[in-house]
mmCIF file of C-alpha atoms in Angstrom:
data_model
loop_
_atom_site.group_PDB
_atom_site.id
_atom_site.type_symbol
_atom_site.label_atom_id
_atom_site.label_comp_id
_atom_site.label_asym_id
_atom_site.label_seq_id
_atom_site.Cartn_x
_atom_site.Cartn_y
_atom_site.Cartn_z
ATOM 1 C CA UNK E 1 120.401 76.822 80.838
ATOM 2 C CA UNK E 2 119.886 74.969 84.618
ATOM 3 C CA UNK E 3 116.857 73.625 85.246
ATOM 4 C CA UNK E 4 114.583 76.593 87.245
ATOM 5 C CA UNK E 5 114.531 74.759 89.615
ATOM 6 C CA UNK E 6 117.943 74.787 90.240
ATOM 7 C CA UNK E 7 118.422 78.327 89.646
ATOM 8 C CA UNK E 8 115.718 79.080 91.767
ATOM 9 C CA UNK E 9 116.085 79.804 95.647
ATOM 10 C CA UNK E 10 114.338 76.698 97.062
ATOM 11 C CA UNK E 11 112.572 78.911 99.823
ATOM 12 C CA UNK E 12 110.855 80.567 96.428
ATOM 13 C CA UNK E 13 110.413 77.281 94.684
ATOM 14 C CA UNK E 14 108.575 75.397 98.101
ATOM 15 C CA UNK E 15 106.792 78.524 98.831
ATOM 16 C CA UNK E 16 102.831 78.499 99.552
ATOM 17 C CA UNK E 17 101.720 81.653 97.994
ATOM 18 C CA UNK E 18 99.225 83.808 99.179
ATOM 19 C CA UNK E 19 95.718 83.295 97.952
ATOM 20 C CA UNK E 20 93.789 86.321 97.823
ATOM 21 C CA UNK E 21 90.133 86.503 97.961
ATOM 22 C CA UNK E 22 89.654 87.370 94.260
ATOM 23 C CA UNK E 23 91.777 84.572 93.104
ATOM 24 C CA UNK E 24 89.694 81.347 94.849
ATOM 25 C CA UNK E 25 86.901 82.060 92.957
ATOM 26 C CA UNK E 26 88.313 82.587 89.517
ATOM 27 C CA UNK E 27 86.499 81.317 86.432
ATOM 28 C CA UNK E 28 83.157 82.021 88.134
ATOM 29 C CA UNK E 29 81.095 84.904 87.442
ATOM 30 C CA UNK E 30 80.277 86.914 90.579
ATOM 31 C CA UNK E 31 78.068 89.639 91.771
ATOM 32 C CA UNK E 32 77.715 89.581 95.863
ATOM 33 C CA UNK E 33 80.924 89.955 97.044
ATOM 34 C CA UNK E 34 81.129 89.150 101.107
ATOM 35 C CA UNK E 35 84.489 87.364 100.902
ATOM 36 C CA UNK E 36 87.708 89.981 101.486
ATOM 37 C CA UNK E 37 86.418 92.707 104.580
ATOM 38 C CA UNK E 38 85.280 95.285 102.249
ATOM 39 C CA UNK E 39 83.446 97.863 102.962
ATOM 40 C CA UNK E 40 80.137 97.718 100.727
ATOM 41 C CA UNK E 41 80.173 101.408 99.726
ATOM 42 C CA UNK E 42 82.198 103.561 97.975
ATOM 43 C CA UNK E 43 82.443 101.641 94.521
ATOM 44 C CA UNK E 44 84.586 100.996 92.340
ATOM 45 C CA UNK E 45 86.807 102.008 95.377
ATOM 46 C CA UNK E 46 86.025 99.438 97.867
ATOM 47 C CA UNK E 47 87.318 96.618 95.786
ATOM 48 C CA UNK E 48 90.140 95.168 95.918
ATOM 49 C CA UNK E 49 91.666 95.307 92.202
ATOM 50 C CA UNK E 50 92.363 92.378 89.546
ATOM 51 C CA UNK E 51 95.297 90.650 91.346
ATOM 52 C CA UNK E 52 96.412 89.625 88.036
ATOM 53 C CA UNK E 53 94.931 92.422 85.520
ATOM 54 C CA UNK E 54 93.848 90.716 82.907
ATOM 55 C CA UNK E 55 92.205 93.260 80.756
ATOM 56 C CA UNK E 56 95.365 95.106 80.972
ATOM 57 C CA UNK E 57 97.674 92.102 79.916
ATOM 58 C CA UNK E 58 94.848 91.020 76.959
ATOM 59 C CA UNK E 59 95.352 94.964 75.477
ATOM 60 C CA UNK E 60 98.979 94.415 76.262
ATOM 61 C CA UNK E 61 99.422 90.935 74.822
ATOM 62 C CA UNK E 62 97.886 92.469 71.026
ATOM 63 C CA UNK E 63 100.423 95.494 71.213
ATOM 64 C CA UNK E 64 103.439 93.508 72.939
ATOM 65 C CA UNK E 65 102.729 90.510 70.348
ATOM 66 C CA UNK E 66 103.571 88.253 73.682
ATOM 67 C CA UNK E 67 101.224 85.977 74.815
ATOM 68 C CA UNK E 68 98.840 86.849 78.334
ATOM 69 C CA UNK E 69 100.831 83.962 80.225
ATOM 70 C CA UNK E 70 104.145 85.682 79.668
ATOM 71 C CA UNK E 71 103.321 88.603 80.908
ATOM 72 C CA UNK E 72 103.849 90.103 84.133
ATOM 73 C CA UNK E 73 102.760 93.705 85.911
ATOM 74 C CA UNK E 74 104.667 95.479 88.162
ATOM 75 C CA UNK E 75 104.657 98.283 90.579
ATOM 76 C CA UNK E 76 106.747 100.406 87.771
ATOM 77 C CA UNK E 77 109.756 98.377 86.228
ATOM 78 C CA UNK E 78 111.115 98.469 89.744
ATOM 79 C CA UNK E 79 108.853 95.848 90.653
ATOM 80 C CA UNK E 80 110.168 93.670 88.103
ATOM 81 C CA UNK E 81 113.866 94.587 88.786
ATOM 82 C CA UNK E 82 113.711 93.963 92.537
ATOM 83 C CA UNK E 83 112.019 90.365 92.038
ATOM 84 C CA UNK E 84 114.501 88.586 90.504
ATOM 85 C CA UNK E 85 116.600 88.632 93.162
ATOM 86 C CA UNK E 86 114.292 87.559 95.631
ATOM 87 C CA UNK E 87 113.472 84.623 93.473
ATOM 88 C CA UNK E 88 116.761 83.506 92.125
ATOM 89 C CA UNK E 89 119.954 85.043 94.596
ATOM 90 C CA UNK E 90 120.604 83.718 98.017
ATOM 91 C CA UNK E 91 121.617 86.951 100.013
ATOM 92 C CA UNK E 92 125.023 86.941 100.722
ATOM 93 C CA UNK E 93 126.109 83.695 98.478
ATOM 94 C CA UNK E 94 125.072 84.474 95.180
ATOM 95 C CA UNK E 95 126.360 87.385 92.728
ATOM 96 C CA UNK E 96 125.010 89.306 89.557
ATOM 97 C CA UNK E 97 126.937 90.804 86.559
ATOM 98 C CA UNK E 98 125.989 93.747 84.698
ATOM 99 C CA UNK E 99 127.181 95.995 82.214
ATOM 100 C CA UNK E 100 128.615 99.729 83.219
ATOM 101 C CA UNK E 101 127.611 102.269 83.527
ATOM 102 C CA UNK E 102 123.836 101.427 82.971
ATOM 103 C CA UNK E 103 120.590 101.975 85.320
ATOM 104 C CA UNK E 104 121.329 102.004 88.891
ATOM 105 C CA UNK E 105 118.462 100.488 89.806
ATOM 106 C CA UNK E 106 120.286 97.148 89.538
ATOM 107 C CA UNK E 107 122.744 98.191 91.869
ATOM 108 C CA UNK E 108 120.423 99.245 94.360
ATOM 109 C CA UNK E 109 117.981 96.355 94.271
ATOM 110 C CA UNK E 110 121.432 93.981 94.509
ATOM 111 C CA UNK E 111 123.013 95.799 98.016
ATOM 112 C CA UNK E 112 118.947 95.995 99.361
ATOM 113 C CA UNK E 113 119.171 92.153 98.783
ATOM 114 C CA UNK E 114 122.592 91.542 99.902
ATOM 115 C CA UNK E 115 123.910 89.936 96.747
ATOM 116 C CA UNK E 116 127.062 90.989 95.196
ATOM 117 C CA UNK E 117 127.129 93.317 91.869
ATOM 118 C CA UNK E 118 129.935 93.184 89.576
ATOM 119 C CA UNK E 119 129.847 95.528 87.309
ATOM 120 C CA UNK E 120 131.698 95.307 83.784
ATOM 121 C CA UNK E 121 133.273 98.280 82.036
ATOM 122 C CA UNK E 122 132.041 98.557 78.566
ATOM 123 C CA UNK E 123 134.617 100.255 75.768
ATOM 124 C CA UNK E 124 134.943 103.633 74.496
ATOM 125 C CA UNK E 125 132.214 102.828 72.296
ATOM 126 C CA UNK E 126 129.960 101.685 75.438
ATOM 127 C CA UNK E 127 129.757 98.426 73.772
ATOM 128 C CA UNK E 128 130.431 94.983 75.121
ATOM 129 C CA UNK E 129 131.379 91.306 74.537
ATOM 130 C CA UNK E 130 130.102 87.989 75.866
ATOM 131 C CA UNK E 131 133.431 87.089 76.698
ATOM 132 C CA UNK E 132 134.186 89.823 78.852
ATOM 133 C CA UNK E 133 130.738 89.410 80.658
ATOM 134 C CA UNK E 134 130.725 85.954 80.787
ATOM 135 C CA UNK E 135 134.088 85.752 82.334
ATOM 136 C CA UNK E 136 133.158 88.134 85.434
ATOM 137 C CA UNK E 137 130.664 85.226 85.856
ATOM 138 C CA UNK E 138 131.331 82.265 88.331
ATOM 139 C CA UNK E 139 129.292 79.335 89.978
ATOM 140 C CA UNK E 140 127.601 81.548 91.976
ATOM 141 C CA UNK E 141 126.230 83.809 89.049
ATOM 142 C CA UNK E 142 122.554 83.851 89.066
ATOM 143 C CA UNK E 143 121.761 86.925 86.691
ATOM 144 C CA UNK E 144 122.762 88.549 83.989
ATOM 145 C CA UNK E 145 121.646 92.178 83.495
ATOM 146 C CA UNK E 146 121.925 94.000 80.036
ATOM 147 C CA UNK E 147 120.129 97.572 79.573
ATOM 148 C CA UNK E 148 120.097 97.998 75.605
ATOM 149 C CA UNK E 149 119.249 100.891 74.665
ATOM 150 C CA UNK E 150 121.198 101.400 77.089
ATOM 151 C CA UNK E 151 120.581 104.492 80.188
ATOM 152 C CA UNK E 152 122.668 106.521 80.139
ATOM 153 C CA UNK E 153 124.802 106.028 76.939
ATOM 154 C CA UNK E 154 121.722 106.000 75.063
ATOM 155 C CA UNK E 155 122.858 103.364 72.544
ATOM 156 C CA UNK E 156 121.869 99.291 71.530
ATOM 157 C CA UNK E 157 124.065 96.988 72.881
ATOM 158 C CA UNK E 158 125.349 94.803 69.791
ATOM 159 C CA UNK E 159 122.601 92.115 69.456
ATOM 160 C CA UNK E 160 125.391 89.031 68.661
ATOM 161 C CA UNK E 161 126.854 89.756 72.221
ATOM 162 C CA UNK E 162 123.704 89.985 73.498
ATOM 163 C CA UNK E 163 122.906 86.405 72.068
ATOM 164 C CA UNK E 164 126.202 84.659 72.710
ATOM 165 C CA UNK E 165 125.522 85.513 76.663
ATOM 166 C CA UNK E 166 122.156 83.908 75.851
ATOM 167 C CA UNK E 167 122.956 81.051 74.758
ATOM 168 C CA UNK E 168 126.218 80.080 76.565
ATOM 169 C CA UNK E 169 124.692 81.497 80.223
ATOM 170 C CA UNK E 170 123.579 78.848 82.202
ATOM 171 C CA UNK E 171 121.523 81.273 84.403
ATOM 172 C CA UNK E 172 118.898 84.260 84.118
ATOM 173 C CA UNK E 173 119.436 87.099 81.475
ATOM 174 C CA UNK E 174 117.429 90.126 81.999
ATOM 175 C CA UNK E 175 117.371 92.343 78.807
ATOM 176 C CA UNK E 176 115.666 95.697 79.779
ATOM 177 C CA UNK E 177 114.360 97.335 76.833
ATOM 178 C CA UNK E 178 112.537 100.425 78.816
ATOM 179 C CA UNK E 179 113.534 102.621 75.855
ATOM 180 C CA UNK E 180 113.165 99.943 72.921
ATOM 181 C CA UNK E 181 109.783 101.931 71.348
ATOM 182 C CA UNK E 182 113.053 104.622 70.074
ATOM 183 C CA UNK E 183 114.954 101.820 68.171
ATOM 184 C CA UNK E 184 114.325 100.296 65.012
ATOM 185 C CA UNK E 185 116.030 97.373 65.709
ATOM 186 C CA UNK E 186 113.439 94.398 66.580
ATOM 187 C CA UNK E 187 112.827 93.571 70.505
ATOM 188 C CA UNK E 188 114.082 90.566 72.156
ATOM 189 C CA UNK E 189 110.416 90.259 73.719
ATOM 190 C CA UNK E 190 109.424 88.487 70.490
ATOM 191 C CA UNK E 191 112.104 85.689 70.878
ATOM 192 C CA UNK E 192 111.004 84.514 74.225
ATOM 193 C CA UNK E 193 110.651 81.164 72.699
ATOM 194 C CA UNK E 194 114.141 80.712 71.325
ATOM 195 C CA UNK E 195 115.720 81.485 74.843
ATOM 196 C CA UNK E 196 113.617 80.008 77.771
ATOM 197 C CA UNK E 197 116.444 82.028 80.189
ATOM 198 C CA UNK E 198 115.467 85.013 78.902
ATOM 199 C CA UNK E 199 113.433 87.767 81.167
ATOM 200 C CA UNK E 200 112.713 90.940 79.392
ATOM 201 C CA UNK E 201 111.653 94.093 80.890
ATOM 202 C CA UNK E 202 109.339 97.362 79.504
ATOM 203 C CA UNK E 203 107.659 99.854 81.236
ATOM 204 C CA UNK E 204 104.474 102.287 80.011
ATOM 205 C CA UNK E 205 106.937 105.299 81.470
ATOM 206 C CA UNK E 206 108.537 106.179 78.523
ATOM 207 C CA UNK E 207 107.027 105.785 75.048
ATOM 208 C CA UNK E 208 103.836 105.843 76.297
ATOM 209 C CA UNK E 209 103.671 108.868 78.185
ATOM 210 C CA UNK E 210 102.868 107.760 81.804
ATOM 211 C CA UNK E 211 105.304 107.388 83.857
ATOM 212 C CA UNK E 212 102.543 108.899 86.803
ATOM 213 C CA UNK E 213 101.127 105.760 87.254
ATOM 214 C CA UNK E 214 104.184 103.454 87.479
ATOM 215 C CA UNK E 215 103.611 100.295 85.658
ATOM 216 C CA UNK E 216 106.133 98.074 84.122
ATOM 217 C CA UNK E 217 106.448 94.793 82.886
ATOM 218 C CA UNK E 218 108.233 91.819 82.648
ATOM 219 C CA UNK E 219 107.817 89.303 79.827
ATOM 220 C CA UNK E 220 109.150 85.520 80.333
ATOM 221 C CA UNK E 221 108.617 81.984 80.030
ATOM 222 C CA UNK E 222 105.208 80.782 81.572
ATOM 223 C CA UNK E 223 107.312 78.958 83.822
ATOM 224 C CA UNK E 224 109.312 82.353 85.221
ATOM 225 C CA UNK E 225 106.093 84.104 85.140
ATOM 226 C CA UNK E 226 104.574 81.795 87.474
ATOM 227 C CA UNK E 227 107.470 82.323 90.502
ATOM 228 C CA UNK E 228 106.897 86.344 89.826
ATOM 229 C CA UNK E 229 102.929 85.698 90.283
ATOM 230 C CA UNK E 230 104.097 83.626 93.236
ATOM 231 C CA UNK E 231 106.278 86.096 94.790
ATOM 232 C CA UNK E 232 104.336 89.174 94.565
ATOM 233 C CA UNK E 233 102.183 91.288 96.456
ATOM 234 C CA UNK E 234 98.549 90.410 96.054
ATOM 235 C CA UNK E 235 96.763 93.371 94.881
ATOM 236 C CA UNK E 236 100.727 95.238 93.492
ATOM 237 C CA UNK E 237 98.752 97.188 90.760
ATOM 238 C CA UNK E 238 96.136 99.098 91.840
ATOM 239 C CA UNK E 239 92.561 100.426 90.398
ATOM 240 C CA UNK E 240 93.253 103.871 89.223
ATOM 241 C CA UNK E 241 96.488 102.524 87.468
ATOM 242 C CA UNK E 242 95.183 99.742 85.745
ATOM 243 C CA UNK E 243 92.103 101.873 84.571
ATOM 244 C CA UNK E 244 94.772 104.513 83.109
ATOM 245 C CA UNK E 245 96.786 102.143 81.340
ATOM 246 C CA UNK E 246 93.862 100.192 79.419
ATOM 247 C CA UNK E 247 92.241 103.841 78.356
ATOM 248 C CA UNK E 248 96.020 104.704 76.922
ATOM 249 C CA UNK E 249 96.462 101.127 75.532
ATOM 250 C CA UNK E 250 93.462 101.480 73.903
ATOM 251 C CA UNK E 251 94.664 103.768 71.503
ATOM 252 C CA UNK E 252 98.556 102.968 70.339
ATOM 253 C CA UNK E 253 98.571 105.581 67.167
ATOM 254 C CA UNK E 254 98.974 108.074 69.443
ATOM 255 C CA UNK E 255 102.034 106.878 70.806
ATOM 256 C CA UNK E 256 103.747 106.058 67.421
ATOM 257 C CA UNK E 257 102.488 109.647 66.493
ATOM 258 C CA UNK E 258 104.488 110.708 70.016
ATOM 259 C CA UNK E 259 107.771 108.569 68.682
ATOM 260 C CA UNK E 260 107.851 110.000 65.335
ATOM 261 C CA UNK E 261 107.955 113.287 66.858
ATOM 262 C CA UNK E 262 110.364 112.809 69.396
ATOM 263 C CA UNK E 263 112.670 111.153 66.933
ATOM 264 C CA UNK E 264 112.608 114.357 64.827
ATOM 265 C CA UNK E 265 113.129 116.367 67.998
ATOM 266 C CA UNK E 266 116.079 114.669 68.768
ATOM 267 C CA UNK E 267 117.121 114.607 65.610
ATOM 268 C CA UNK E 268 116.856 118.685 65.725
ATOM 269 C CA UNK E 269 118.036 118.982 68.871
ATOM 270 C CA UNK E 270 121.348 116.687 68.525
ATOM 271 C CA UNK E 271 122.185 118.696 65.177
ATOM 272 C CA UNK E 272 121.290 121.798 66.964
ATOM 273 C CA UNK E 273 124.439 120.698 69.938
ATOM 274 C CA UNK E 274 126.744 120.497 67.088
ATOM 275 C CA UNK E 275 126.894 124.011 66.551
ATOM 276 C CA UNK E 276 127.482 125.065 70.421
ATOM 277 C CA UNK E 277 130.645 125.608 71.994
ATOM 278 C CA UNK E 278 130.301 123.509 74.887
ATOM 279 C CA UNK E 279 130.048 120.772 72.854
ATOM 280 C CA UNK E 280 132.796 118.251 72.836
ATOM 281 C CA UNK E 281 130.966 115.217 71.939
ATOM 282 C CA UNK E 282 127.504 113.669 71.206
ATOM 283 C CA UNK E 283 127.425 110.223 71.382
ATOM 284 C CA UNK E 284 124.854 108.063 69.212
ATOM 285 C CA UNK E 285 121.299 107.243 70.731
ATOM 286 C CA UNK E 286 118.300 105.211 70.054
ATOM 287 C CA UNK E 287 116.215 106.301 72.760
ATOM 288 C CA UNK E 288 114.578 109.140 73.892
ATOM 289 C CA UNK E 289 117.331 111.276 74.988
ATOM 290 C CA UNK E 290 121.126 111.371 73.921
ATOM 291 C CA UNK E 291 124.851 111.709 76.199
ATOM 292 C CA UNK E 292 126.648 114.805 75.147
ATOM 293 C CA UNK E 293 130.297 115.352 76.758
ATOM 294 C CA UNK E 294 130.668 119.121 77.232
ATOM 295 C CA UNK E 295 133.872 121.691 78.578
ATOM 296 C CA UNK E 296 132.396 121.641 82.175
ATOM 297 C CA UNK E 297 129.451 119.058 82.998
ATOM 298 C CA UNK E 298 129.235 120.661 86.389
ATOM 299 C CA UNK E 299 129.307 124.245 86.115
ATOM 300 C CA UNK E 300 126.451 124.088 82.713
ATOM 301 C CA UNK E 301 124.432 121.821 84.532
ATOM 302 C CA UNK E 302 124.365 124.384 87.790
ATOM 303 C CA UNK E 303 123.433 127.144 85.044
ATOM 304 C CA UNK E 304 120.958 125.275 83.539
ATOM 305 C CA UNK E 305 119.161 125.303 86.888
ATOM 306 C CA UNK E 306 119.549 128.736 87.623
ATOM 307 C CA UNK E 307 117.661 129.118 84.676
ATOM 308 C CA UNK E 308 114.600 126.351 85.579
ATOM 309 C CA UNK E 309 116.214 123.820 82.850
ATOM 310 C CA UNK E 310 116.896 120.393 84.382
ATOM 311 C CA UNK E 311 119.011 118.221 82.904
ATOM 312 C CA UNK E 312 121.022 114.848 84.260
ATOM 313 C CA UNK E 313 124.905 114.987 84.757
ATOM 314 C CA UNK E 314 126.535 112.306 84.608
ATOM 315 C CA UNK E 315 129.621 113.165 85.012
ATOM 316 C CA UNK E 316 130.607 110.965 87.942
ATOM 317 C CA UNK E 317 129.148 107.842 86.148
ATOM 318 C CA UNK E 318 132.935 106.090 84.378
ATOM 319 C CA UNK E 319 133.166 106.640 81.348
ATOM 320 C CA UNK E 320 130.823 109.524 81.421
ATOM 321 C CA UNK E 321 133.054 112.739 82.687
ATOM 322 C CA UNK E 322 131.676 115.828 81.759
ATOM 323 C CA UNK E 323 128.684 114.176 80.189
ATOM 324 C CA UNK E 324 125.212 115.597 80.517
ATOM 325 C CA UNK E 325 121.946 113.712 79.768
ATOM 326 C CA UNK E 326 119.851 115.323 77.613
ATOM 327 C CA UNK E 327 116.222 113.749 77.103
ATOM 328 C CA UNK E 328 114.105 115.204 74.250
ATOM 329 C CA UNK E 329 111.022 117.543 75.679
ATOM 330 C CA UNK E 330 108.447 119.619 73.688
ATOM 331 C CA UNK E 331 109.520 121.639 70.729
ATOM 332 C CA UNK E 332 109.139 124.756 73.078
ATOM 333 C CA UNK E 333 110.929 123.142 75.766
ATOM 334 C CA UNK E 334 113.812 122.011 73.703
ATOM 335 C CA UNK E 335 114.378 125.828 72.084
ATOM 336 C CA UNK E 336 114.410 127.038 75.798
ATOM 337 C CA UNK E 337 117.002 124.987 76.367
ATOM 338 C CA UNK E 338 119.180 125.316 73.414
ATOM 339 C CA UNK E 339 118.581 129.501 73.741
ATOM 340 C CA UNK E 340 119.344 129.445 77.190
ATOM 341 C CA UNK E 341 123.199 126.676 76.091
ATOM 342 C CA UNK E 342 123.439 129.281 73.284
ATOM 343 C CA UNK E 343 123.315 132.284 75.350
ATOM 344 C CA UNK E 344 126.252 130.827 78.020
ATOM 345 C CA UNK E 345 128.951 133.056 77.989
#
């Protein structure tokens, strides 16, 4: 890896940050607050929230098994998404690489920015190799983005490729495990220390049920940590969310009850597919939801919404023609859709 510094936009690395009110007194214990223009009534409403959330990153930090100073909160995983290329890409100059097809989001944050994307195909079996990613990279190549599982094939992206481009990359890799609570297979958040380059994203949308209140989260080295702190908004998670997501933190069983379940849903619901005649194809998942290739993406998904059943086609996404994206619902919500598939003449 370059030194951060190096990789780093030197606007982002000389920048003053913005010191808000509640961070200049830190460490103290307060109770007369006459420092930030609020109004004194209306509490809890008229304060300005934790600029840095710490009772949400402690809760986080037992459950995550990452420490509170590699953690970072954002404004849904979008946040997190967007601020890498304001920290590390000169608009214009420097590029990106990224697997396809995979979350647009990448794509979007990288044209808002100005930086070029270059997307790279994966095979048949929407896997991928460090070779073939690494050699769409060039001088100029700041980032690194792999989505494993992966949206919207569904699947894990093999972990040796994965590490190769970790250890021979001389820039950022951003591993976005949104869906990772689905999989069995051990998260990359735990090996921050082995790979200092390494930026790896979550969000409380999926798993955990609450994707209302649009918090994600990025864990890194202290070191990348600090330029996100440095770059964001001051107050980017507000009140009512953080309050939310500490009262759901507080009680994890719940979610791995909510896992198990959806895991047998899918499980149901993917055998269930088999048996239709639309079916052409259901590709392997470990997340929440699974890719099936059908006889006419287009005119089942247009059905399906006659009907009040919304589903995702993907159909012009390559490599995903006359694919629809199925994510696992209720028990009651899954039978209405498979009676409604079954009843498609």
């Amino acid at each position: 890896m370059k030194k951060l510094q190096e990789l780093c936009r030197e606007n982002i690395w000389n920048l003053a940050p913005y010191s808000s009110a509640r961070n200049e007194y830190n460490g103290h214990v307060a109770h007369v607050f006459l420092d930030a223009n609020e109004n004194p009534y209306n509490a809890p409403f008229n304060r300005y929230p934790d600029p840095l959330q710490e009772e949400v990153k402690t809760l986080l930090s037992k459950i995550k098994r990452v420490p509170i100073a590699n953690i970072f909160l954002g404004n849904g995983s979008d946040e997190a998404i967007d601020l890498p290329y304001r920290i590390f890409c000169r608009p214009g100059i420097d590029n990106v690489v990224a697997i396809e097809p995979t979350y647009g989001m990448y794509k979007v944050c990288a044209d808002v920015n100005d930086i070029e994307y270059r997307p790279v195909l994966l095979d048949e079996n929407f896997q991928i190799t460090s070779e073939k990613l690494l050699s769409a990279c060039d001088q100029n190549t700041k980032i690194i983005w792999i989505c494993s599982p992966n949206n919207p094939t569904g699947n894990l992206i093999n972990r040796n490729a994965i590490e190769e481009v970790l250890n021979k990359f001389e820039g950022i890799v951003i591993i976005d495990e949104a869906y990772s609570d689905f999989s069995s297979e051990k998260p990359l958040r735990e090996e921050l220390a082995k790979h200092p380059n390494m930026i790896v994203l979550n969000t409380m949308s999926k798993a955990w049920g609450c994707a209302a209140i649009r918090l994600g989260m990025a864990f890194a080295s202290q070191e990348i940590i600090s330029l996100f702190n440095k770059v964001k908004y001051p107050y980017n998670i507000n009140l009512l969310t953080q309050k939310q997501a500490i009262e759901s933190l507080k009680d994890p069983v719940a979610v791995e009850k909510w896992v198990k379940i959806l895991l047998l849903e899918r499980s149901r619901v993917m055998n269930a597919f088999k048996d239709l005649t639309i079916t052409e194809k259901i590709y392997p998942t470990d997340s929440n939801f699974f890719l099936v290739k059908v006889t006419d993406a287009q005119a089942i998904y247009d059905y399906l919404v006659e009907k009040g059943i919304i589903v995702r086609n993907r159909t012009r996404v390559q490599l995903c023609g006359n694919c629809l994206r199925i994510t696992i619902g209720s028990k009651s919500e899954n039978q209405e859709l498979l009676a409604a598939l079954r009843d498609l003449k």
